[in-house]
Coordinates of C-alpha atoms in Angstrom, one line a residue:
Chain A
M965 CA -4.9 51.3 11.3
N966 CA -6.5 53.5 13.9
S967 CA -5.5 57.1 13.9
G968 CA -5.7 57.6 17.6
P969 CA -3.2 56.5 20.2
A970 CA -1.6 53.1 19.7
R971 CA -3.8 50.5 21.4
A972 CA -2.8 47.1 19.9
V973 CA -0.9 44.6 22.0
L974 CA 1.8 42.2 20.7
A975 CA 2.2 39.0 22.7
L976 CA 5.1 36.5 22.1
S977 CA 4.2 33.0 23.1
G978 CA 5.3 29.4 23.1
G979 CA 2.7 26.7 23.9
V980 CA 0.6 26.0 26.9
G981 CA 2.1 28.4 29.4
G982 CA 2.1 31.4 27.1
A983 CA -1.4 30.5 25.7
K984 CA -2.8 31.0 29.2
L985 CA -1.8 34.6 29.3
A986 CA -2.8 35.1 25.7
L987 CA -6.3 33.8 26.6
G988 CA -6.5 36.3 29.4
L989 CA -5.5 39.1 27.1
S990 CA -8.1 38.0 24.6
R991 CA -10.8 38.4 27.2
I992 CA -9.9 42.1 27.6
L993 CA -8.8 43.2 24.1
A994 CA -10.8 43.3 20.9
P995 CA -9.7 40.4 18.5
G996 CA -8.3 43.0 16.1
D997 CA -6.1 44.5 18.9
L998 CA -4.4 41.3 20.1
H999 CA -1.6 40.1 18.0
V1000 CA 0.2 36.9 19.0
L1001 CA 3.5 35.9 17.6
V1002 CA 4.1 32.2 18.1
N1003 CA 7.2 30.0 18.2
T1004 CA 7.5 27.6 15.3
G1005 CA 10.9 26.2 16.2
D1006 CA 9.0 23.2 17.5
D1007 CA 7.4 22.5 14.2
F1008 CA 8.1 19.1 12.7
E1009 CA 7.1 16.7 10.0
H1010 CA 5.4 13.5 11.1
F1011 CA 3.9 10.9 8.8
G1012 CA 4.4 13.5 6.0
L1013 CA 2.3 16.1 7.9
H1014 CA 3.4 19.5 8.9
I1015 CA 2.7 19.9 12.6
S1016 CA 2.9 23.3 14.4
P1017 CA 2.4 22.4 18.0
D1018 CA 2.6 25.9 19.5
I1019 CA 0.4 27.5 16.8
D1020 CA -2.2 24.8 17.4
T1021 CA -2.1 25.3 21.1
L1022 CA -2.7 29.0 20.6
L1023 CA -5.5 28.5 18.0
Y1024 CA -7.3 25.9 20.1
T1025 CA -7.0 28.0 23.3
L1026 CA -8.1 31.2 21.7
S1027 CA -11.1 29.5 20.0
G1028 CA -12.2 27.8 23.2
R1029 CA -11.5 24.4 21.8
A1030 CA -8.4 23.3 23.9
D1031 CA -8.5 20.4 26.2
P1032 CA -9.0 22.1 29.6
E1033 CA -7.0 19.5 31.5
Q1034 CA -3.7 19.3 29.5
G1035 CA -3.8 22.7 27.8
W1036 CA -2.9 21.3 24.4
G1037 CA -4.9 19.3 21.9
L1038 CA -8.7 19.5 21.5
A1039 CA -11.4 18.9 24.1
H1040 CA -13.5 15.8 23.7
E1041 CA -10.8 14.3 21.5
T1042 CA -10.7 10.7 20.3
F1043 CA -7.6 8.7 19.2
H1044 CA -8.8 6.2 16.7
V1045 CA -6.2 6.9 14.1
L1046 CA -3.4 6.7 16.7
E1047 CA -4.7 3.4 17.9
A1048 CA -4.8 2.0 14.4
L1049 CA -1.2 3.3 13.9
R1050 CA -0.2 1.5 17.0
Q1051 CA -1.7 -1.7 15.7
L1052 CA 0.3 -1.3 12.5
G1053 CA 3.5 -1.0 14.6
A1054 CA 4.0 2.7 13.8
Q1055 CA 5.6 5.2 16.2
T1056 CA 2.9 6.7 18.5
W1057 CA 5.0 8.8 20.8
F1058 CA 3.3 12.0 19.4
R1059 CA -0.3 12.0 20.6
L1060 CA -2.2 12.7 17.4
G1061 CA -5.9 13.1 18.1
D1062 CA -8.4 12.5 15.4
R1063 CA -9.8 16.0 15.2
D1064 CA -6.3 17.5 15.7
L1065 CA -5.2 15.5 12.7
A1066 CA -7.7 17.4 10.6
T1067 CA -5.8 20.6 11.4
H1068 CA -2.5 18.9 10.3
L1069 CA -4.0 17.5 7.1
W1070 CA -5.5 20.9 6.2
R1071 CA -2.3 22.8 6.9
T1072 CA -0.2 20.3 5.0
Q1073 CA -2.5 20.5 2.0
Q1074 CA -2.4 24.3 2.0
L1075 CA 1.4 24.5 2.4
A1076 CA 1.7 21.9 -0.5
A1077 CA -0.5 24.1 -2.6
G1078 CA 2.0 27.0 -2.1
S1079 CA 0.5 29.1 0.7
P1080 CA 3.0 30.4 3.2
L1081 CA 2.6 29.3 6.8
S1082 CA 1.5 32.8 7.8
T1083 CA -1.5 32.7 5.3
V1084 CA -2.4 29.2 6.4
T1085 CA -2.3 30.2 10.0
A1086 CA -4.5 33.3 9.5
D1087 CA -7.0 31.2 7.5
L1088 CA -7.0 28.5 10.2
A1089 CA -7.5 31.1 12.9
A1090 CA -10.5 32.5 11.0
R1091 CA -12.0 29.0 10.4
L1092 CA -11.5 28.0 14.0
G1093 CA -12.7 31.3 15.4
A1094 CA -9.6 32.4 17.3
A1095 CA -10.2 35.6 19.3
A1096 CA -6.9 37.2 18.2
Q1097 CA -4.5 37.6 15.2
V1098 CA -2.1 34.7 15.3
Y1099 CA 1.2 34.7 13.4
P1100 CA 4.0 32.1 13.1
M1101 CA 7.3 33.8 14.0
C1102 CA 8.4 33.4 10.4
D1103 CA 7.4 31.6 7.2
E1104 CA 10.8 29.9 6.8
P1105 CA 11.5 26.6 8.5
V1106 CA 13.5 27.1 11.8
R1107 CA 14.1 24.0 13.8
T1108 CA 15.1 24.0 17.4
M1109 CA 17.8 21.4 18.2
V1110 CA 18.4 20.4 21.8
H1111 CA 22.0 19.7 22.5
V1112 CA 22.5 16.7 24.7
A1113 CA 25.5 14.5 25.6
G1114 CA 26.7 12.9 22.4
G1115 CA 24.6 14.8 19.9
S1116 CA 21.4 16.8 19.5
L1117 CA 17.7 16.1 19.2
P1118 CA 14.9 17.8 17.3
F1119 CA 12.8 19.5 19.9
Q1120 CA 9.7 17.2 19.7
Q1121 CA 11.9 14.2 20.1
Y1122 CA 13.5 15.6 23.2
F1123 CA 10.2 17.0 24.6
V1124 CA 7.7 14.3 23.8
R1125 CA 9.5 11.1 22.8
E1126 CA 12.3 11.4 25.4
Q1127 CA 10.1 13.2 27.9
C1128 CA 12.8 15.8 28.5
A1129 CA 15.0 13.2 30.2
P1130 CA 18.4 13.8 28.5
Q1131 CA 20.6 16.4 30.1
V1132 CA 20.7 19.6 28.1
T1133 CA 24.0 21.4 27.2
G1134 CA 22.6 24.0 24.8
F1135 CA 20.3 24.8 21.9
S1136 CA 20.6 25.9 18.3
F1137 CA 18.0 27.0 15.8
E1138 CA 18.6 25.5 12.3
G1139 CA 17.7 27.9 9.6
I1140 CA 17.3 31.0 11.8
E1141 CA 19.9 33.0 9.9
A1142 CA 17.8 32.8 6.7
A1143 CA 14.5 33.6 8.5
T1144 CA 12.7 37.0 8.5
P1145 CA 10.2 37.9 11.2
A1146 CA 6.5 37.8 10.5
A1147 CA 5.9 40.7 8.0
A1148 CA 2.5 41.6 9.5
V1149 CA 4.2 42.1 12.9
T1150 CA 7.1 44.1 11.7
G1151 CA 4.7 46.2 9.7
L1152 CA 2.7 47.1 12.8
L1153 CA 5.9 47.7 14.7
D1154 CA 7.1 50.1 12.0
A1155 CA 3.7 51.9 12.1
G1156 CA 3.9 52.3 15.9
A1157 CA 0.6 50.4 16.3
F1158 CA 1.5 48.6 19.5
A1159 CA 0.8 50.1 22.9
Q1160 CA 2.5 47.2 24.6
I1161 CA 4.6 44.2 24.0
V1162 CA 4.2 41.2 26.3
I1163 CA 6.6 38.2 26.4
C1164 CA 4.4 35.5 27.9
P1165 CA 5.5 33.1 30.6
S1166 CA 7.0 30.7 28.1
N1167 CA 10.3 28.8 28.1
P1168 CA 13.0 31.4 27.4
F1169 CA 15.4 28.9 25.8
V1170 CA 13.1 27.0 23.4
S1171 CA 10.0 29.2 23.0
I1172 CA 11.2 32.8 23.2
D1173 CA 14.9 32.6 22.0
P1174 CA 13.9 31.1 18.6
M1175 CA 11.7 34.1 18.1
L1176 CA 14.0 36.8 19.4
G1177 CA 16.9 35.2 17.5
I1178 CA 15.3 35.9 14.1
P1179 CA 17.5 38.6 12.5
G1180 CA 16.1 42.1 13.2
L1181 CA 13.2 41.1 15.5
W1182 CA 14.5 41.8 19.0
T1183 CA 16.1 45.1 18.1
A1184 CA 12.9 46.2 16.4
L1185 CA 11.0 45.3 19.6
R1186 CA 13.6 47.2 21.7
D1187 CA 13.4 50.2 19.5
S1188 CA 9.6 50.4 19.5
A1189 CA 8.0 53.0 21.6
A1190 CA 5.9 50.3 23.3
P1191 CA 7.1 49.1 26.6
V1192 CA 8.2 45.4 26.8
A1193 CA 7.0 43.3 29.7
V1194 CA 8.3 39.8 30.4
V1195 CA 6.3 37.5 32.7
S1196 CA 8.6 35.1 34.4
P1197 CA 7.9 31.4 33.7
I1198 CA 9.8 30.5 36.9
V1199 CA 8.0 30.9 40.2
A1200 CA 9.6 30.2 43.6
G1201 CA 12.4 28.3 41.9
A1202 CA 10.2 26.0 39.8
A1203 CA 8.8 26.1 36.3
L1204 CA 5.1 26.6 36.1
K1205 CA 5.0 24.2 33.1
G1206 CA 7.5 22.2 31.1
P1207 CA 11.3 21.7 31.4
A1208 CA 12.5 25.3 31.9
A1209 CA 13.7 24.8 35.5
K1210 CA 15.4 21.5 34.6
M1211 CA 17.1 23.2 31.6
M1212 CA 18.3 26.0 33.8
A1213 CA 19.8 23.7 36.4
E1214 CA 21.5 21.6 33.7
L1215 CA 22.9 24.8 32.1
G1216 CA 24.3 25.9 35.5
L1217 CA 22.0 28.9 35.8
P1218 CA 20.2 29.8 39.0
V1219 CA 16.7 28.3 38.9
T1220 CA 14.9 31.5 39.8
A1221 CA 13.0 34.4 38.2
L1222 CA 16.3 36.3 38.6
G1223 CA 18.0 33.7 36.4
V1224 CA 15.4 34.3 33.7
A1225 CA 15.8 38.1 34.0
R1226 CA 19.5 37.8 33.7
H1227 CA 19.1 35.7 30.5
Y1228 CA 17.1 38.5 28.9
A1229 CA 19.4 41.2 30.1
E1230 CA 22.5 39.4 28.8
H1231 CA 21.2 38.4 25.4
Y1232 CA 18.8 41.3 24.6
P1233 CA 20.3 44.3 26.4
G1234 CA 17.8 47.2 26.7
L1235 CA 14.8 45.1 25.5
V1236 CA 12.9 44.6 28.7
D1237 CA 11.2 47.4 30.6
Y1238 CA 9.1 45.4 33.0
F1239 CA 9.9 42.1 34.6
V1240 CA 6.8 40.5 36.2
V1241 CA 7.4 38.0 38.9
D1242 CA 5.1 36.1 41.2
Q1243 CA 4.3 37.7 44.5
S1244 CA 6.3 34.9 46.2
D1245 CA 9.4 36.2 44.5
V1246 CA 9.3 39.9 45.6
T1247 CA 12.5 39.6 47.4
L1248 CA 14.3 39.4 44.0
A1249 CA 13.4 43.1 43.4
P1250 CA 16.9 44.6 44.1
D1251 CA 18.7 42.1 41.9
I1252 CA 16.2 42.4 39.0
E1253 CA 16.1 46.2 39.2
S1254 CA 19.9 46.2 39.1
L1255 CA 19.6 44.7 35.6
G1256 CA 17.8 47.9 34.4
M1257 CA 14.3 46.5 34.5
A1258 CA 11.3 47.6 36.7
M1259 CA 10.2 44.6 38.7
V1260 CA 6.5 44.1 39.1
A1261 CA 4.9 41.5 41.4
A1262 CA 1.6 39.9 40.5
A1263 CA -0.3 36.6 40.9
T1264 CA 1.3 34.8 38.0
V1265 CA 0.2 31.2 38.7
M1266 CA -2.8 31.0 36.4
Q1267 CA -5.2 28.2 37.5
T1268 CA -8.6 29.6 36.6
L1269 CA -9.8 31.8 33.7
D1270 CA -10.1 34.6 36.2
D1271 CA -6.4 34.2 37.1
R1272 CA -5.6 34.6 33.4
I1273 CA -7.7 37.7 33.0
D1274 CA -6.4 39.3 36.2
L1275 CA -2.8 38.8 35.2
A1276 CA -3.5 40.1 31.7
R1277 CA -5.2 43.2 33.2
R1278 CA -2.2 43.7 35.6
V1279 CA 0.2 43.5 32.6
L1280 CA -1.8 45.8 30.4
A1281 CA -1.9 48.4 33.2
L1282 CA 1.9 48.8 32.9
A1283 CA 1.6 50.5 29.6
E1284 CA -0.7 53.1 31.1
A1285 CA 1.6 53.7 34.0
Chain B
M1497 CA 10.2 -22.3 -5.2
N1498 CA 8.6 -25.7 -5.0
S1499 CA 10.1 -28.3 -7.3
G1500 CA 6.9 -30.1 -8.0
P1501 CA 4.2 -29.0 -10.5
A1502 CA 3.3 -25.4 -10.6
R1503 CA 0.5 -24.7 -8.1
A1504 CA 0.6 -21.0 -7.5
V1505 CA -2.2 -18.8 -8.8
L1506 CA -1.9 -15.2 -10.1
A1507 CA -5.0 -13.0 -9.8
L1508 CA -5.2 -9.5 -11.4
S1509 CA -7.6 -7.3 -9.5
G1510 CA -9.0 -3.8 -9.3
G1511 CA -11.0 -2.9 -6.2
V1512 CA -14.3 -4.2 -4.7
G1513 CA -15.4 -6.5 -7.6
G1514 CA -12.1 -8.2 -8.0
A1515 CA -11.5 -8.5 -4.3
K1516 CA -14.6 -10.7 -4.0
L1517 CA -13.1 -13.4 -6.2
A1518 CA -9.6 -12.9 -4.6
L1519 CA -11.3 -13.6 -1.2
G1520 CA -12.8 -16.8 -2.6
L1521 CA -9.5 -17.9 -3.9
S1522 CA -7.8 -17.1 -0.6
R1523 CA -10.2 -19.5 1.2
I1524 CA -9.0 -22.4 -1.1
L1525 CA -5.3 -21.7 -1.6
A1526 CA -2.5 -21.4 0.9
P1527 CA -1.5 -17.8 1.5
G1528 CA 1.8 -18.5 -0.2
D1529 CA 0.1 -19.8 -3.3
L1530 CA -2.1 -16.9 -4.0
H1531 CA -0.5 -13.8 -5.6
V1532 CA -2.7 -10.8 -6.3
L1533 CA -1.5 -8.1 -8.7
V1534 CA -3.4 -4.9 -8.0
N1535 CA -4.2 -1.8 -10.1
T1536 CA -2.5 1.4 -8.8
G1537 CA -3.7 3.6 -11.6
D1538 CA -6.3 4.9 -9.1
D1539 CA -3.7 5.9 -6.6
F1540 CA -3.6 9.6 -5.7
E1541 CA -2.3 12.2 -3.3
H1542 CA -4.8 13.7 -1.0
F1543 CA -3.9 16.1 1.9
G1544 CA -0.3 15.1 1.3
L1545 CA -1.0 11.4 1.8
H1546 CA -0.4 8.6 -0.7
I1547 CA -3.7 6.7 -1.1
S1548 CA -3.9 3.4 -2.9
P1549 CA -7.6 2.6 -3.0
D1550 CA -7.5 -0.7 -4.7
I1551 CA -4.6 -2.1 -2.7
D1552 CA -6.3 -1.1 0.5
T1553 CA -9.5 -2.8 -0.6
L1554 CA -7.6 -6.0 -1.3
L1555 CA -5.6 -5.8 2.0
Y1556 CA -8.7 -5.1 4.0
T1557 CA -10.7 -7.8 2.3
L1558 CA -8.0 -10.4 2.5
S1559 CA -7.5 -9.7 6.2
G1560 CA -11.1 -9.9 7.1
R1561 CA -11.3 -6.2 8.0
A1562 CA -13.3 -4.8 5.1
D1563 CA -16.7 -3.1 5.6
P1564 CA -19.1 -5.9 4.6
E1565 CA -21.7 -3.6 3.3
Q1566 CA -19.7 -1.4 0.9
G1567 CA -16.7 -3.7 0.3
W1568 CA -14.2 -0.9 0.7
G1569 CA -12.9 0.8 3.8
L1570 CA -12.8 -0.8 7.2
A1571 CA -15.6 -2.4 9.3
H1572 CA -16.6 -0.5 12.4
E1573 CA -15.1 2.7 11.0
T1574 CA -15.5 6.2 12.4
F1575 CA -15.1 9.5 10.6
H1576 CA -14.0 12.0 13.2
V1577 CA -11.1 13.3 11.2
L1578 CA -13.3 13.8 8.1
E1579 CA -16.0 15.6 10.2
A1580 CA -13.3 18.0 11.6
L1581 CA -12.0 18.5 8.0
R1582 CA -15.6 19.3 7.0
Q1583 CA -15.9 21.9 9.8
L1584 CA -12.6 23.5 8.5
G1585 CA -14.2 23.8 5.1
A1586 CA -11.9 21.3 3.5
Q1587 CA -12.8 19.0 0.6
T1588 CA -14.5 15.9 2.0
W1589 CA -15.5 14.1 -1.2
F1590 CA -13.1 11.2 -0.5
R1591 CA -14.4 9.3 2.5
L1592 CA -11.4 9.1 4.8
G1593 CA -12.1 6.8 7.7
D1594 CA -10.2 7.3 10.9
R1595 CA -8.6 3.8 11.0
D1596 CA -8.2 3.9 7.2
L1597 CA -6.2 7.1 7.6
A1598 CA -3.7 5.2 9.7
T1599 CA -2.9 3.1 6.7
H1600 CA -2.4 6.1 4.5
L1601 CA -0.2 7.8 7.1
W1602 CA 1.9 4.7 7.5
R1603 CA 2.3 4.2 3.8
T1604 CA 3.1 7.8 3.2
Q1605 CA 5.8 7.7 5.9
Q1606 CA 7.4 4.6 4.5
L1607 CA 7.4 5.9 1.0
A1608 CA 8.9 9.2 2.2
A1609 CA 11.6 7.1 3.9
G1610 CA 12.5 5.6 0.5
S1611 CA 10.8 2.3 0.5
P1612 CA 9.2 1.3 -2.9
L1613 CA 5.4 0.8 -2.9
S1614 CA 5.9 -3.0 -3.4
T1615 CA 7.9 -3.2 -0.1
V1616 CA 5.4 -1.0 1.7
T1617 CA 2.5 -3.1 0.4
A1618 CA 4.2 -6.4 1.4
D1619 CA 4.9 -5.0 4.9
L1620 CA 1.3 -3.7 5.3
A1621 CA -0.1 -7.1 4.1
A1622 CA 2.0 -8.8 6.8
R1623 CA 1.0 -6.3 9.5
L1624 CA -2.7 -6.5 8.6
G1625 CA -2.6 -10.3 8.2
A1626 CA -3.7 -10.5 4.5
A1627 CA -4.2 -14.2 3.4
A1628 CA -2.3 -13.7 0.1
Q1629 CA 0.7 -12.0 -1.4
V1630 CA -0.4 -8.6 -2.6
Y1631 CA 1.6 -6.6 -5.2
P1632 CA 1.1 -3.1 -6.7
M1633 CA 1.2 -3.5 -10.5
C1634 CA 4.4 -1.5 -10.5
D1635 CA 6.5 0.8 -8.2
E1636 CA 6.4 3.7 -10.6
P1637 CA 3.5 6.2 -10.5
V1638 CA 0.9 5.5 -13.2
R1639 CA -2.2 7.7 -13.1
T1640 CA -5.4 6.8 -14.9
M1641 CA -6.9 9.8 -16.6
V1642 CA -10.6 9.6 -17.6
H1643 CA -11.2 11.6 -20.8
V1644 CA -14.5 13.5 -20.8
A1645 CA -16.0 16.2 -22.9
G1646 CA -13.6 19.2 -22.7
G1647 CA -10.8 17.6 -20.9
S1648 CA -9.7 14.8 -18.6
L1649 CA -10.0 13.9 -14.9
P1650 CA -7.8 12.0 -12.5
F1651 CA -9.7 8.7 -11.8
Q1652 CA -10.7 9.4 -8.2
Q1653 CA -12.1 12.8 -9.1
Y1654 CA -14.2 11.1 -11.9
F1655 CA -15.1 8.1 -9.7
V1656 CA -15.7 9.6 -6.3
R1657 CA -16.0 13.4 -6.6
E1658 CA -18.1 13.4 -9.8
Q1659 CA -19.8 10.1 -9.0
C1660 CA -19.0 8.9 -12.6
A1661 CA -21.5 11.4 -14.0
P1662 CA -19.4 12.8 -16.9
Q1663 CA -19.7 11.1 -20.3
V1664 CA -16.5 9.1 -21.0
T1665 CA -14.7 9.4 -24.3
G1666 CA -11.5 7.3 -23.5
F1667 CA -8.7 6.7 -21.0
S1668 CA -5.0 7.2 -20.7
F1669 CA -2.5 6.1 -18.2
E1670 CA 0.1 8.7 -17.4
G1671 CA 3.6 7.3 -16.7
I1672 CA 2.8 3.8 -18.0
E1673 CA 5.5 3.8 -20.6
A1674 CA 8.2 4.2 -17.9
A1675 CA 6.7 1.6 -15.6
T1676 CA 7.9 -2.0 -15.2
P1677 CA 5.6 -4.7 -13.9
A1678 CA 6.0 -6.0 -10.4
A1679 CA 9.3 -7.8 -10.3
A1680 CA 8.1 -10.5 -7.9
V1681 CA 5.4 -11.4 -10.3
T1682 CA 7.5 -11.4 -13.5
G1683 CA 10.1 -13.5 -11.5
L1684 CA 7.4 -16.1 -10.7
L1685 CA 6.2 -16.0 -14.3
D1686 CA 9.7 -16.6 -15.6
A1687 CA 10.1 -19.5 -13.2
G1688 CA 6.9 -21.1 -14.4
A1689 CA 5.5 -21.0 -10.9
F1690 CA 1.9 -20.3 -11.9
A1691 CA -0.6 -23.0 -12.5
Q1692 CA -3.2 -20.5 -13.5
I1693 CA -3.8 -16.8 -14.1
V1694 CA -7.1 -15.2 -13.2
I1695 CA -8.3 -11.9 -14.4
C1696 CA -10.9 -11.0 -11.7
P1697 CA -14.3 -9.4 -12.6
S1698 CA -12.9 -5.9 -12.5
N1699 CA -13.5 -3.0 -14.8
P1700 CA -11.6 -3.8 -18.0
F1701 CA -10.9 -0.1 -18.9
V1702 CA -9.8 1.4 -15.6
S1703 CA -8.7 -1.6 -13.5
I1704 CA -7.3 -4.2 -15.9
D1705 CA -6.0 -2.1 -18.8
P1706 CA -3.7 -0.1 -16.6
M1707 CA -2.0 -3.4 -15.6
L1708 CA -1.9 -5.1 -19.0
G1709 CA -0.6 -1.9 -20.5
I1710 CA 2.6 -1.9 -18.5
P1711 CA 5.3 -2.7 -21.1
G1712 CA 6.0 -6.4 -21.2
L1713 CA 3.3 -7.7 -18.8
W1714 CA 0.5 -8.9 -21.0
T1715 CA 2.8 -10.7 -23.4
A1716 CA 4.5 -12.4 -20.5
L1717 CA 1.1 -13.6 -19.3
R1718 CA 0.2 -14.8 -22.7
D1719 CA 3.5 -16.6 -23.2
S1720 CA 3.2 -18.3 -19.8
A1721 CA 2.3 -22.0 -19.8
A1722 CA -0.5 -21.2 -17.3
P1723 CA -4.0 -20.8 -18.8
V1724 CA -5.5 -17.3 -18.5
A1725 CA -9.1 -17.1 -17.4
V1726 CA -11.2 -13.8 -17.4
V1727 CA -14.3 -13.5 -15.3
S1728 CA -16.7 -11.1 -16.9
P1729 CA -17.7 -8.1 -14.8
I1730 CA -20.8 -7.7 -17.0
V1731 CA -23.7 -9.9 -16.3
A1732 CA -26.9 -9.8 -18.3
G1733 CA -26.0 -6.5 -19.8
A1734 CA -25.2 -4.7 -16.5
A1735 CA -22.1 -4.1 -14.4
L1736 CA -22.0 -6.0 -11.1
K1737 CA -20.3 -3.0 -9.6
G1738 CA -19.2 0.4 -10.7
P1739 CA -19.3 2.3 -14.0
A1740 CA -18.1 -0.5 -16.4
A1741 CA -21.5 -0.7 -18.2
K1742 CA -22.0 3.0 -18.3
M1743 CA -18.5 3.4 -19.8
M1744 CA -19.2 0.7 -22.4
A1745 CA -22.4 2.4 -23.5
E1746 CA -20.6 5.8 -23.7
L1747 CA -17.8 4.3 -25.8
G1748 CA -20.3 2.8 -28.2
L1749 CA -19.5 -0.8 -27.2
P1750 CA -22.2 -3.5 -26.7
V1751 CA -22.9 -3.6 -23.0
T1752 CA -22.6 -7.4 -22.7
A1753 CA -20.1 -10.0 -21.6
L1754 CA -19.4 -10.4 -25.3
G1755 CA -18.3 -6.7 -25.5
V1756 CA -15.9 -7.4 -22.7
A1757 CA -14.5 -10.5 -24.4
R1758 CA -14.0 -8.5 -27.7
H1759 CA -12.1 -5.9 -25.7
Y1760 CA -9.6 -8.5 -24.5
A1761 CA -9.5 -10.2 -27.9
E1762 CA -8.8 -7.0 -29.7
H1763 CA -6.2 -5.5 -27.4
Y1764 CA -4.5 -8.6 -26.1
P1765 CA -4.8 -11.2 -28.9
G1766 CA -4.0 -14.7 -27.8
L1767 CA -4.0 -13.8 -24.1
V1768 CA -7.3 -15.3 -22.9
D1769 CA -7.9 -19.1 -22.8
Y1770 CA -11.1 -19.1 -20.8
F1771 CA -13.8 -16.5 -20.6
V1772 CA -16.2 -17.0 -17.7
V1773 CA -19.7 -15.6 -18.0
D1774 CA -22.7 -15.8 -15.7
Q1775 CA -25.1 -18.7 -16.3
S1776 CA -27.6 -16.1 -17.5
D1777 CA -25.3 -15.3 -20.5
V1778 CA -24.8 -18.8 -21.9
T1779 CA -26.4 -17.8 -25.2
L1780 CA -23.2 -15.8 -25.9
A1781 CA -21.2 -19.0 -26.3
P1782 CA -20.9 -19.1 -30.1
D1783 CA -19.8 -15.4 -30.4
I1784 CA -17.3 -15.7 -27.6
E1785 CA -15.8 -19.0 -28.8
S1786 CA -15.4 -17.4 -32.3
L1787 CA -12.9 -15.0 -30.6
G1788 CA -10.7 -18.0 -29.8
M1789 CA -11.6 -18.4 -26.1
A1790 CA -13.4 -21.2 -24.4
M1791 CA -16.5 -19.9 -22.8
V1792 CA -17.4 -21.2 -19.3
A1793 CA -20.7 -20.5 -17.6
A1794 CA -20.8 -20.2 -13.8
A1795 CA -22.6 -18.4 -11.0
T1796 CA -20.6 -15.1 -11.1
V1797 CA -22.9 -12.9 -9.0
M1798 CA -21.1 -13.2 -5.6
Q1799 CA -23.3 -12.2 -2.8
T1800 CA -22.2 -14.5 0.0
L1801 CA -18.8 -15.8 1.0
D1802 CA -19.9 -19.2 -0.3
D1803 CA -20.6 -17.6 -3.7
R1804 CA -17.1 -16.3 -3.7
I1805 CA -15.6 -19.7 -2.8
D1806 CA -17.8 -21.6 -5.3
L1807 CA -16.8 -19.3 -8.2
A1808 CA -13.1 -19.5 -7.1
R1809 CA -13.3 -23.3 -7.1
R1810 CA -15.0 -23.3 -10.5
V1811 CA -12.2 -21.1 -11.9
L1812 CA -9.4 -23.1 -10.4
A1813 CA -10.9 -26.3 -11.9
L1814 CA -10.2 -24.9 -15.4
A1815 CA -6.4 -25.3 -15.0
E1816 CA -6.9 -28.9 -14.1
A1817 CA -9.2 -29.6 -17.1

């Protein structure tokens, strides 16, 4: 722990969208100063393997191994195992790459040997060379269930197998009441180590809510001296990535950055200090500021690595303001 | 069940050596008439997957998919997953091929869903197109332990990881007392469906003993009307494949086909009707016949497919004699 002013940054991230900003932050901060808390509500068991899609996206992105086109999975990947599974008549809706499978096999073996997911993740981050500290939101299993007409679906079945087609009526997070937030992160929070907390442009319902819903976490973030900045995943009425906009429409919420800001204000009152919207959404300022947050406009559509770094720099500047 | 004379054949097999003769048999018999009971004492869990090396060798061989050079694994295989595991620092002593992994993943998934190994194996045989009925020796877990100086090793660790280097003092088969032999096979035995029983040229200690040690099996084979023929895995004082000769030397047994014949005569009295040796071992006839078995000389070194078929034809002719 440094004895000077707090300089570490905590980022909360789901998968591809959040990983973009985390990558930008990692190009500015020292690896020991960037701490990324990652959603594990999407984790699932498949062919007996423990798969942590969001953690893997962060690890692959932060180690420079991610597929640059799709943002998840590994670059230069092959799918020989998946093709053989297809020939056996097995389910192949989840795209298991050959090298990606090694990550799942290794994680599954370590978990079976008794290591908690946090230890396995830290070890994987070191072995892959991730340029940050990466933590699963908790060690306990929490499973995001997507409520749809007539029942509910585990997240990966909704997201990958059903391609987000079913109309959403709500969400629940099985096991969340018994979960405790990542001890390393709460320890740093208690020690006042963070200069800033960044909620990445991830889906508020299925990436961020599972994290903030872990008992004790969001109030600890709120009560920290570090300012909390949210980057809106909705730009000009559309989601940058994934089903966030479709979900908002189906839930009857306005599909705008303001809708996202209201979600945070309603569920986590007093948490958010800065709400970062795209420059195209500056007209939302009065409504967002009426929620008790400072609105910040920035270029939030991250297409290039420079875009990621520029947005990260803009967000980090808020703590110095 | 056919109502004419018995015409089905039961073969007992370990891995590569036994699979050669099973392949020869499969080229003569109709798929419905060849029943192969396979050792599962070598099965093990690796990275959370259930691996059945001998069953896979039989399935790949009998479906024309086996690697022709090594006799195990799949032809035209790649090892991308294994290479990624190596880069993660994981154990890579067991050569997991990419397409082979699909078999393990599929089996593990089916077992986790509650299917017994016999059902999973029958389903895999059908999906791969194996030209025989293939049965695990039992559905219960039986684990071959190799006793060595100072302790014991699970079979795969002895065989693959340690490359058979440790000196062997004996064997045990964990779980064998609670196992019951494959119900499909005992049902056919009870119905008198077999015209012949063939013990393939597999390792007597770690491939055949685990099968014959399952309570009730060897006596049921002995009491069947079908003649039992053993093909010696030792030719001219050496093992055709694997550590059988090394084990015999370490156990203080004569490393000859006679040593193998004595092993069967001592442990399973009255079981063996025909003992098939290589033509180079014909001088053993008096000693083998003194054990109460008819000795048969044949070309037992199977290098080509024709060799396999010729030996199979020679063995099948015994039942007609």
